[in-house]
mmCIF file of C-alpha atoms in Angstrom:
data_model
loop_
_atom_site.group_PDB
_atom_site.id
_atom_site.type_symbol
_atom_site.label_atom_id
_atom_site.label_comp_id
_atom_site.label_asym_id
_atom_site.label_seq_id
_atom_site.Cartn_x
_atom_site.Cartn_y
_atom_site.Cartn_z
ATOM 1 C CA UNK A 1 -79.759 -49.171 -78.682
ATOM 2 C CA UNK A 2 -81.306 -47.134 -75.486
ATOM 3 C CA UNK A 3 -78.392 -44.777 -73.663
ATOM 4 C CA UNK A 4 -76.263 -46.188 -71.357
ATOM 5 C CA UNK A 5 -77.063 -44.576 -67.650
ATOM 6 C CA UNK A 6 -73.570 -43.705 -65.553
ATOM 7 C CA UNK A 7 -74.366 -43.059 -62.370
ATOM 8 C CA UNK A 8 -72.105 -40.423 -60.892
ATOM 9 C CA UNK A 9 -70.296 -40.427 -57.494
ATOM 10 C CA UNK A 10 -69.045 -37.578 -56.427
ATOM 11 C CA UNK A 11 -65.584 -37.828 -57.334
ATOM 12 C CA UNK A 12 -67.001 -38.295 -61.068
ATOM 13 C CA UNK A 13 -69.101 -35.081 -60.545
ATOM 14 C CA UNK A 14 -66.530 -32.804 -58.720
ATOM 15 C CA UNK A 15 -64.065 -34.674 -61.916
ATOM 16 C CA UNK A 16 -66.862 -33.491 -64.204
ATOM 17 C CA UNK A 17 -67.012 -29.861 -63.084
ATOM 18 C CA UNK A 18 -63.078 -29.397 -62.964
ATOM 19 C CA UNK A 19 -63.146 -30.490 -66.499
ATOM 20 C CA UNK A 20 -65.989 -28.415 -67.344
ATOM 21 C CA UNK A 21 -63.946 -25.169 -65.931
ATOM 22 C CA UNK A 22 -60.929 -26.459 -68.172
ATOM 23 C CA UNK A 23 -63.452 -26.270 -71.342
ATOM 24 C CA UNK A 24 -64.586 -22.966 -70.553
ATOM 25 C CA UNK A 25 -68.121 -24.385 -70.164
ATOM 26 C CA UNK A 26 -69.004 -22.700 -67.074
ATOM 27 C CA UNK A 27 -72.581 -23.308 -66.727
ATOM 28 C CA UNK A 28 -71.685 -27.375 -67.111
ATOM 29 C CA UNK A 29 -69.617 -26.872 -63.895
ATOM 30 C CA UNK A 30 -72.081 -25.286 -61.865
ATOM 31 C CA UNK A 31 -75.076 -27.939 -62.992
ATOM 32 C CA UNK A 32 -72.197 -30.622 -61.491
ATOM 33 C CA UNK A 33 -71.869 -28.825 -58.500
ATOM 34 C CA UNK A 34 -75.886 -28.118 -58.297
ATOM 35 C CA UNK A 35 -76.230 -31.928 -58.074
ATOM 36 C CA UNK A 36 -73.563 -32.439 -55.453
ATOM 37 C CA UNK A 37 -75.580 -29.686 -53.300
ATOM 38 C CA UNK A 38 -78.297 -31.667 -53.900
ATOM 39 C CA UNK A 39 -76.601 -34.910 -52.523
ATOM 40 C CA UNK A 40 -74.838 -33.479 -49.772
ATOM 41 C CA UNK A 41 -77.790 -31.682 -47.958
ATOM 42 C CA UNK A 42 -75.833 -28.465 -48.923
ATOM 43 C CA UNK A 43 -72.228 -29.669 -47.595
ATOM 44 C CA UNK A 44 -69.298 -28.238 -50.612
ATOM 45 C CA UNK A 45 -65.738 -28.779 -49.626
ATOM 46 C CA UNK A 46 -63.491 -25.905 -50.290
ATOM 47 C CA UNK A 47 -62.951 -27.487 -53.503
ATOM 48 C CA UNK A 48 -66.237 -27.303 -55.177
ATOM 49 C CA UNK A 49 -67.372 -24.222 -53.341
ATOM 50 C CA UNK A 50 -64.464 -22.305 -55.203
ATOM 51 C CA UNK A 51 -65.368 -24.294 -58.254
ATOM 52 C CA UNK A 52 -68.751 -22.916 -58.141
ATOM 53 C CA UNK A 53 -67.740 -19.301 -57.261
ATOM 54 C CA UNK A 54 -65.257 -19.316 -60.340
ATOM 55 C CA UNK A 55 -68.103 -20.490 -62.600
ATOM 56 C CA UNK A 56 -70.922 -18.102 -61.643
ATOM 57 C CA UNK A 57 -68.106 -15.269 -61.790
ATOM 58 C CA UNK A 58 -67.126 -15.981 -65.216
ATOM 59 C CA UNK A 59 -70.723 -15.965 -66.200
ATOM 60 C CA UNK A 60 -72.071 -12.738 -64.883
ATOM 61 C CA UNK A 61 -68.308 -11.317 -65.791
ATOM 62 C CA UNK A 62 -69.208 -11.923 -69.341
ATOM 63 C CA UNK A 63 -72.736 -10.499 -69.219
ATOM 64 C CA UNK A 64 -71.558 -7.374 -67.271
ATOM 65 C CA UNK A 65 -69.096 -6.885 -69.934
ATOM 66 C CA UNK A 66 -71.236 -7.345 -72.736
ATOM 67 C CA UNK A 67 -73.761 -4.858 -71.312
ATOM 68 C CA UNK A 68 -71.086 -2.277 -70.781
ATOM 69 C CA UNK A 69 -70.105 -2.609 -74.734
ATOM 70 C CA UNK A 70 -73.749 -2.546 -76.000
ATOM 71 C CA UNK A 71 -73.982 0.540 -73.285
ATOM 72 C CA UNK A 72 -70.346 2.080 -74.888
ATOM 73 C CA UNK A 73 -71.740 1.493 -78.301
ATOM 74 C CA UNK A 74 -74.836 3.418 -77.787
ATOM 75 C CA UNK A 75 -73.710 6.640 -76.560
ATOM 76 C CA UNK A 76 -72.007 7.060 -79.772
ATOM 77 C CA UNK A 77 -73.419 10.107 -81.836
ATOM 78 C CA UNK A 78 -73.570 8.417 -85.511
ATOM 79 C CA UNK A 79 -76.232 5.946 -83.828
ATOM 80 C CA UNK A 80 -79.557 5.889 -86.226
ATOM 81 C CA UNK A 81 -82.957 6.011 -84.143
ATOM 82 C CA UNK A 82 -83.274 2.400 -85.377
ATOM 83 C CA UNK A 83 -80.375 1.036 -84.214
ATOM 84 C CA UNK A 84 -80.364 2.874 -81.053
ATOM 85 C CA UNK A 85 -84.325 0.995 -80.247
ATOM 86 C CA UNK A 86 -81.971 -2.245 -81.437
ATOM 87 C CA UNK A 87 -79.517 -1.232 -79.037
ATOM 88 C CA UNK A 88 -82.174 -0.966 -75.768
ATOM 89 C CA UNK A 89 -83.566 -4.424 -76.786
ATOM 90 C CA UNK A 90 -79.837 -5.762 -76.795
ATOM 91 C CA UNK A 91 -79.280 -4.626 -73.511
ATOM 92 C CA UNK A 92 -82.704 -6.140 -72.181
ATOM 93 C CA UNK A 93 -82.024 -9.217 -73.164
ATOM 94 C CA UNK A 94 -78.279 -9.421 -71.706
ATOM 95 C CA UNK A 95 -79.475 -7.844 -68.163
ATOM 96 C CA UNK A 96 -82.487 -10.567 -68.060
ATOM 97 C CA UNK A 97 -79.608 -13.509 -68.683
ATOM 98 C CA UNK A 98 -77.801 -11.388 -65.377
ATOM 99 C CA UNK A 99 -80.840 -11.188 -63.309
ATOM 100 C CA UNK A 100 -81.533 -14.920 -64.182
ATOM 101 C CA UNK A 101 -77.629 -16.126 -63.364
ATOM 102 C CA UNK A 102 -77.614 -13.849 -60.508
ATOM 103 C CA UNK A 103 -80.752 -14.819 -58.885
ATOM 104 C CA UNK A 104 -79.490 -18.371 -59.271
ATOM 105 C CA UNK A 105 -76.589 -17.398 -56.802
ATOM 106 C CA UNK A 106 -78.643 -16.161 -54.384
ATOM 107 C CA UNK A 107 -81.476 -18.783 -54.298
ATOM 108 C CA UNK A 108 -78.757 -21.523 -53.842
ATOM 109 C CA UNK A 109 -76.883 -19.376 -50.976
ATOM 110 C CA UNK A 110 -80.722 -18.776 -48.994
ATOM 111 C CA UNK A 111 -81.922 -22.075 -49.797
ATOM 112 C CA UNK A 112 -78.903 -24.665 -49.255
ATOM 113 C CA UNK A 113 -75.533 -23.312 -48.762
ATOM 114 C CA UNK A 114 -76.064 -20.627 -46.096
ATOM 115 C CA UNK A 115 -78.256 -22.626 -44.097
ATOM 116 C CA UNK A 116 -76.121 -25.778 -44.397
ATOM 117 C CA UNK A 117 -72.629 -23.683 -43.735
ATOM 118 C CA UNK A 118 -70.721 -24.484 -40.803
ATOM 119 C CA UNK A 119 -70.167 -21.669 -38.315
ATOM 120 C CA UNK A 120 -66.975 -18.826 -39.260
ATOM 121 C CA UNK A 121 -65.472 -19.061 -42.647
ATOM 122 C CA UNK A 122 -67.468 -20.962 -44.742
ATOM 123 C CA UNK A 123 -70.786 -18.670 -43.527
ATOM 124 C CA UNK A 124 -68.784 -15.493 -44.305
ATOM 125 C CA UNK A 125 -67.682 -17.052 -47.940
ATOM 126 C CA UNK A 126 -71.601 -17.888 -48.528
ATOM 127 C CA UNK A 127 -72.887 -14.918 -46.947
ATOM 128 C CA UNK A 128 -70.279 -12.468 -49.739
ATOM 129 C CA UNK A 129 -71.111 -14.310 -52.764
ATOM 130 C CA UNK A 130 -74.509 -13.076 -51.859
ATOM 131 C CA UNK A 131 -73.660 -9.674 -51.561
ATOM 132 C CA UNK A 132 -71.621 -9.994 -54.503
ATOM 133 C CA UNK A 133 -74.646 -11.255 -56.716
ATOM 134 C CA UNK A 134 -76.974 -8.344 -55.422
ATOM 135 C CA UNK A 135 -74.217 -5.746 -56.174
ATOM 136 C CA UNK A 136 -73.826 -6.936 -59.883
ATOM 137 C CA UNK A 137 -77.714 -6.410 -60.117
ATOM 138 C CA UNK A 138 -77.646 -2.961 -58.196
ATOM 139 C CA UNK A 139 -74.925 -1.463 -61.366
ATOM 140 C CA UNK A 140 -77.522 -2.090 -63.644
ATOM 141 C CA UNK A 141 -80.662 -1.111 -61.557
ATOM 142 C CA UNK A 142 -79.772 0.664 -58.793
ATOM 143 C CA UNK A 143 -81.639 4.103 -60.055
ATOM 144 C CA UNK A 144 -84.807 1.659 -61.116
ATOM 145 C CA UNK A 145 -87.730 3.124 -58.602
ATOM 146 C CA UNK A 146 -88.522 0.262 -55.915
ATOM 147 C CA UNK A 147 -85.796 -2.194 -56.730
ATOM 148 C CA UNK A 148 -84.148 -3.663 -53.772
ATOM 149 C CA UNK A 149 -80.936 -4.798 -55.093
ATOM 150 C CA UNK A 150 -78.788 -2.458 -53.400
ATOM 151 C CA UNK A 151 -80.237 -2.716 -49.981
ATOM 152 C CA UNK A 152 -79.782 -6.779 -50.284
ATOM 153 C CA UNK A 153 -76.460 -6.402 -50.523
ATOM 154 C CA UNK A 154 -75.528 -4.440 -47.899
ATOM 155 C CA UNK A 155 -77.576 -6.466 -45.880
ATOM 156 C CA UNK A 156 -75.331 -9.496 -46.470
ATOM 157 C CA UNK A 157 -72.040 -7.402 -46.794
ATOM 158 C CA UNK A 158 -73.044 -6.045 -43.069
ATOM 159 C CA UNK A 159 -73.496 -10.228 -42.096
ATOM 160 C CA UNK A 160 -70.795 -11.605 -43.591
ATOM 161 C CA UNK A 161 -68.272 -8.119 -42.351
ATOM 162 C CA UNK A 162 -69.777 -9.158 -38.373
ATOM 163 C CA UNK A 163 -68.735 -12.405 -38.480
ATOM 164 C CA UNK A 164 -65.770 -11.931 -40.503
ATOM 165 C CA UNK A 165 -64.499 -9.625 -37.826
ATOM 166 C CA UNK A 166 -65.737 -12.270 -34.982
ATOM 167 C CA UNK A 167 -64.006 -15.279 -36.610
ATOM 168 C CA UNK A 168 -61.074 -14.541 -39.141
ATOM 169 C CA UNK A 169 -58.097 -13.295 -38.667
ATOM 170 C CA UNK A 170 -56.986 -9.803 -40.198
ATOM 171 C CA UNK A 171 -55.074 -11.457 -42.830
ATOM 172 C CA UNK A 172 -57.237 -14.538 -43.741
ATOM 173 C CA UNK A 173 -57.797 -13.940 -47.731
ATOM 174 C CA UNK A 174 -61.872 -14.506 -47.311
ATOM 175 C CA UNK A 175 -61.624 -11.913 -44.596
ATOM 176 C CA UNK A 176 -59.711 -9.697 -46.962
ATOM 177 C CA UNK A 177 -61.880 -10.460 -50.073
ATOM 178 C CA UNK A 178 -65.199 -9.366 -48.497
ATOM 179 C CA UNK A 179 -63.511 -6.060 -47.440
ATOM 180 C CA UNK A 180 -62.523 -5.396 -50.977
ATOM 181 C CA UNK A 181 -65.422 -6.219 -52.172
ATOM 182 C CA UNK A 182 -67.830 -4.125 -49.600
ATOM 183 C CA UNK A 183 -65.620 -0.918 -49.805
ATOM 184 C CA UNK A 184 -66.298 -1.261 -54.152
ATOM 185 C CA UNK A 185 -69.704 -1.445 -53.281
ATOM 186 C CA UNK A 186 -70.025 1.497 -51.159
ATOM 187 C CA UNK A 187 -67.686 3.449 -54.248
ATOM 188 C CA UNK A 188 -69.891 1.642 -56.774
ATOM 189 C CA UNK A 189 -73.597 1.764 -55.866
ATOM 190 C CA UNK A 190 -73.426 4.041 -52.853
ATOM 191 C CA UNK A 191 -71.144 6.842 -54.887
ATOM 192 C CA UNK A 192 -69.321 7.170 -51.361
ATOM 193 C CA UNK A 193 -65.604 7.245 -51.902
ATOM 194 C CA UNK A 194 -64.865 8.220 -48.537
ATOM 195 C CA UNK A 195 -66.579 5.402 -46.934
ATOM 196 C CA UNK A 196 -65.313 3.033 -49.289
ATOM 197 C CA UNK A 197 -61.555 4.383 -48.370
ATOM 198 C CA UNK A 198 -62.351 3.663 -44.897
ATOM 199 C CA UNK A 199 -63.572 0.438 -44.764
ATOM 200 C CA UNK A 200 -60.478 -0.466 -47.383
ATOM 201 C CA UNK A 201 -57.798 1.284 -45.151
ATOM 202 C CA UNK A 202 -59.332 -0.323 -41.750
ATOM 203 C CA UNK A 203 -58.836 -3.968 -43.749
ATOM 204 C CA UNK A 204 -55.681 -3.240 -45.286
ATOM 205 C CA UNK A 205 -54.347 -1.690 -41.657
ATOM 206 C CA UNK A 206 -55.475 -4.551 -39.541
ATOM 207 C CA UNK A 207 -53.896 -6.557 -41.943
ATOM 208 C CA UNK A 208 -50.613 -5.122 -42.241
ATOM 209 C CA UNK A 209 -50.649 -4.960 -38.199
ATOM 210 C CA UNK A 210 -50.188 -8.499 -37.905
ATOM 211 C CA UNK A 211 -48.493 -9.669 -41.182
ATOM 212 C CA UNK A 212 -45.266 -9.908 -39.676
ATOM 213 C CA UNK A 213 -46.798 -13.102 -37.107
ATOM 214 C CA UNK A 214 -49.226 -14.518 -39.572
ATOM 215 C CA UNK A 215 -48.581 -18.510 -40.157
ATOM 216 C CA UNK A 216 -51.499 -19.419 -42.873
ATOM 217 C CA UNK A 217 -54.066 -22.171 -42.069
ATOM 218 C CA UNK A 218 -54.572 -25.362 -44.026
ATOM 219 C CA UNK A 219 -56.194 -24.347 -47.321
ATOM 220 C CA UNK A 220 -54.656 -21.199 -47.203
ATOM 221 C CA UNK A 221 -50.929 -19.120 -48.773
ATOM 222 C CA UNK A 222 -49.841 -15.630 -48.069
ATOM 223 C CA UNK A 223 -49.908 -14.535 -51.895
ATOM 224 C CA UNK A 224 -53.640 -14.738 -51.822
ATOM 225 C CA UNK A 225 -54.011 -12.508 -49.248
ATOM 226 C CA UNK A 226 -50.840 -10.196 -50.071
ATOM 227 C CA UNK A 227 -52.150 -10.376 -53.803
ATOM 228 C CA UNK A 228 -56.106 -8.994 -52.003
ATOM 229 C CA UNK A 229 -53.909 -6.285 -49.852
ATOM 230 C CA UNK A 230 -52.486 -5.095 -53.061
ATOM 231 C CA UNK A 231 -55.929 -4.718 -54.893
ATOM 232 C CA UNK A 232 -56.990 -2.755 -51.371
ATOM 233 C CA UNK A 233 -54.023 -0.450 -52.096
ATOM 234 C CA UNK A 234 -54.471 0.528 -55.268
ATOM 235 C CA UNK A 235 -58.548 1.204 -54.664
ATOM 236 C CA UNK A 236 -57.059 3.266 -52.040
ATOM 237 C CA UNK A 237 -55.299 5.346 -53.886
ATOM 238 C CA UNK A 238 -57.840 5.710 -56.724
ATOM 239 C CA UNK A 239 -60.700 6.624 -54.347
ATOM 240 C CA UNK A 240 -58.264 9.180 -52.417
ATOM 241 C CA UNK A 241 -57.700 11.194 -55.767
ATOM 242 C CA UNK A 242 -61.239 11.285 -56.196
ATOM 243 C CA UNK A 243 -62.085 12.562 -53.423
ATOM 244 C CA UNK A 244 -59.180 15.272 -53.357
ATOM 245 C CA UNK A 245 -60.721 16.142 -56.719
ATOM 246 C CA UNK A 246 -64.116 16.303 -55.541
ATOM 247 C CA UNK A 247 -65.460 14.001 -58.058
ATOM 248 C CA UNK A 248 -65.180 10.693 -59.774
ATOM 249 C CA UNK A 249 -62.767 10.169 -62.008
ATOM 250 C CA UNK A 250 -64.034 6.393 -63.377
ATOM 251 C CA UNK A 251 -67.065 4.409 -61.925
ATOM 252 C CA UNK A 252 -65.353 1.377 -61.792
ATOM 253 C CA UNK A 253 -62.191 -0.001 -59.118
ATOM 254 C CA UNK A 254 -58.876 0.187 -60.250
ATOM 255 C CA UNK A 255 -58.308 -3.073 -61.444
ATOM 256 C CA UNK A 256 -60.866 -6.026 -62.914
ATOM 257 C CA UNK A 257 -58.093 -8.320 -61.453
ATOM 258 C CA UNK A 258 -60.103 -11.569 -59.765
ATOM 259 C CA UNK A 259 -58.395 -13.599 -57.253
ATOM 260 C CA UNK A 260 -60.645 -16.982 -58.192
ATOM 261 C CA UNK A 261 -59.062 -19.143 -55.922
ATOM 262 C CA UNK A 262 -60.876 -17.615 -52.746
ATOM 263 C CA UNK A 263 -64.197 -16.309 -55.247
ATOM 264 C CA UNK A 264 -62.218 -12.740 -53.978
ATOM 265 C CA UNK A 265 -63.313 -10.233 -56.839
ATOM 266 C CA UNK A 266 -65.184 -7.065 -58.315
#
């Protein structure tokens, strides 16, 4: 008997990938969501955007973590040469799955969903998951002669923060997320605590300015972006002992705590 063919509407896709997330099979979501960008000319609701930022971030979350063990594992001093060469080839093969998953981000961002993105918040969302994707690559490479990692993403941090600033309000969560998530990458691939406390305290004052008036949108609730203004806090305060100290104390943010709703993370 041949195989039945379902074809798939895009309730039974978006259905799919929800599933998919509830399985833990994260790459199944975002091939649902790949064929809904492909049927839509680009177009995600709010929906299936955050379906596919959750997914991607749960994938290169695993493979960051993984390299940091093999990395942890290897600076031990009982290591033999042999495992040590075992080690190295390890950690090759986990940062070419990254560079693969991450690359994936970005071609789909520059090829359909920046493009396609409607003016204001949905460019801005787009626009950080790029510099998001480049940043993860920059940790692993970012002292690799020639690569161009780093400078990507601060290209699209610096887009997305413009319009940000020109279209969101102070306390809209997307707004908030990208300001997190610039001011780690200035403390995390630039080594510049002092710029990443001042981008986090300009975001977290602005913020706080207006929280008293702010009435949230359609889509939007005040614990996403009081739960973003907390992460900004604590950052804060981590980077400002550091640079009272004169050094760093840890080269990673204060908390691995991901607000998935909004694709707001580290």
């Amino acid at each position: 008997m041949s195989p039945v063919k379902v074809t798939l509407s895009r309730l039974d896709c978006l259905y799919l990938a929800r599933l998919a997330e509830q399985a833990e099979r994260y790459q199944d979501v975002v091939d649902q969501i790949k064929s809904l960008i492909v049927s839509s000319q680009g177009q995600l609701t709010a929906d299936e955007r955050s379906l596919l930022s959750i997914a991607f971030k749960n994938i290169t979350s695993n493979l960051r973590n993984a390299w940091r063990a093999v990395d942890s594992l290897e600076k031990r001093d009982d290591n033999t040469k042999r495992q040590l060469v075992l080690m190295q080839l390890e950690k090759k093969r986990i940062k070419d799955e990254l560079y693969g998953a991450c690359k994936d981000v970005v071609d789909l961002m520059d090829n359909h969903l920046i493009p396609s993105a409607s003016p204001g918040e949905e460019k801005v969302f787009y626009s950080k998951m790029k510099g998001d994707y480049y940043r993860y690559l920059a940790e692993f490479s970012k002292d690799e002669p020639g690569d161009q990692s780093a400078k990507l993403s601060l290209e699209a941090y610096k887009w997305a923060y413009k319009h940000a600033l020109a279209n969101l309000e102070p306390m809209h969560p997307t707004r908030l997320g990208l300001a997190l998530n610039f001011a780690v990458y200035y403390h995390d691939i630039m080594d510049s605590p002092e710029r990443a406390c001042f981008l986090a305290k300009d975001a977290f004052d602005e913020a706080i300015a207006v929280i008293s008036s702010h009435v949230p949108k359609t889509g939007q609730t005040i614990e996403d972006s009081l739960m973003i203004l907390q992460l900004l806090r604590d950052d804060m305060i981590l980077w400002s002992g550091e640079i009272q100290q004169g050094g760093f104390t840890d080269t990673n943010s204060s908390s691995q705590v991901t607000v998935l709703r909004y694709g707001t993370d580290r």
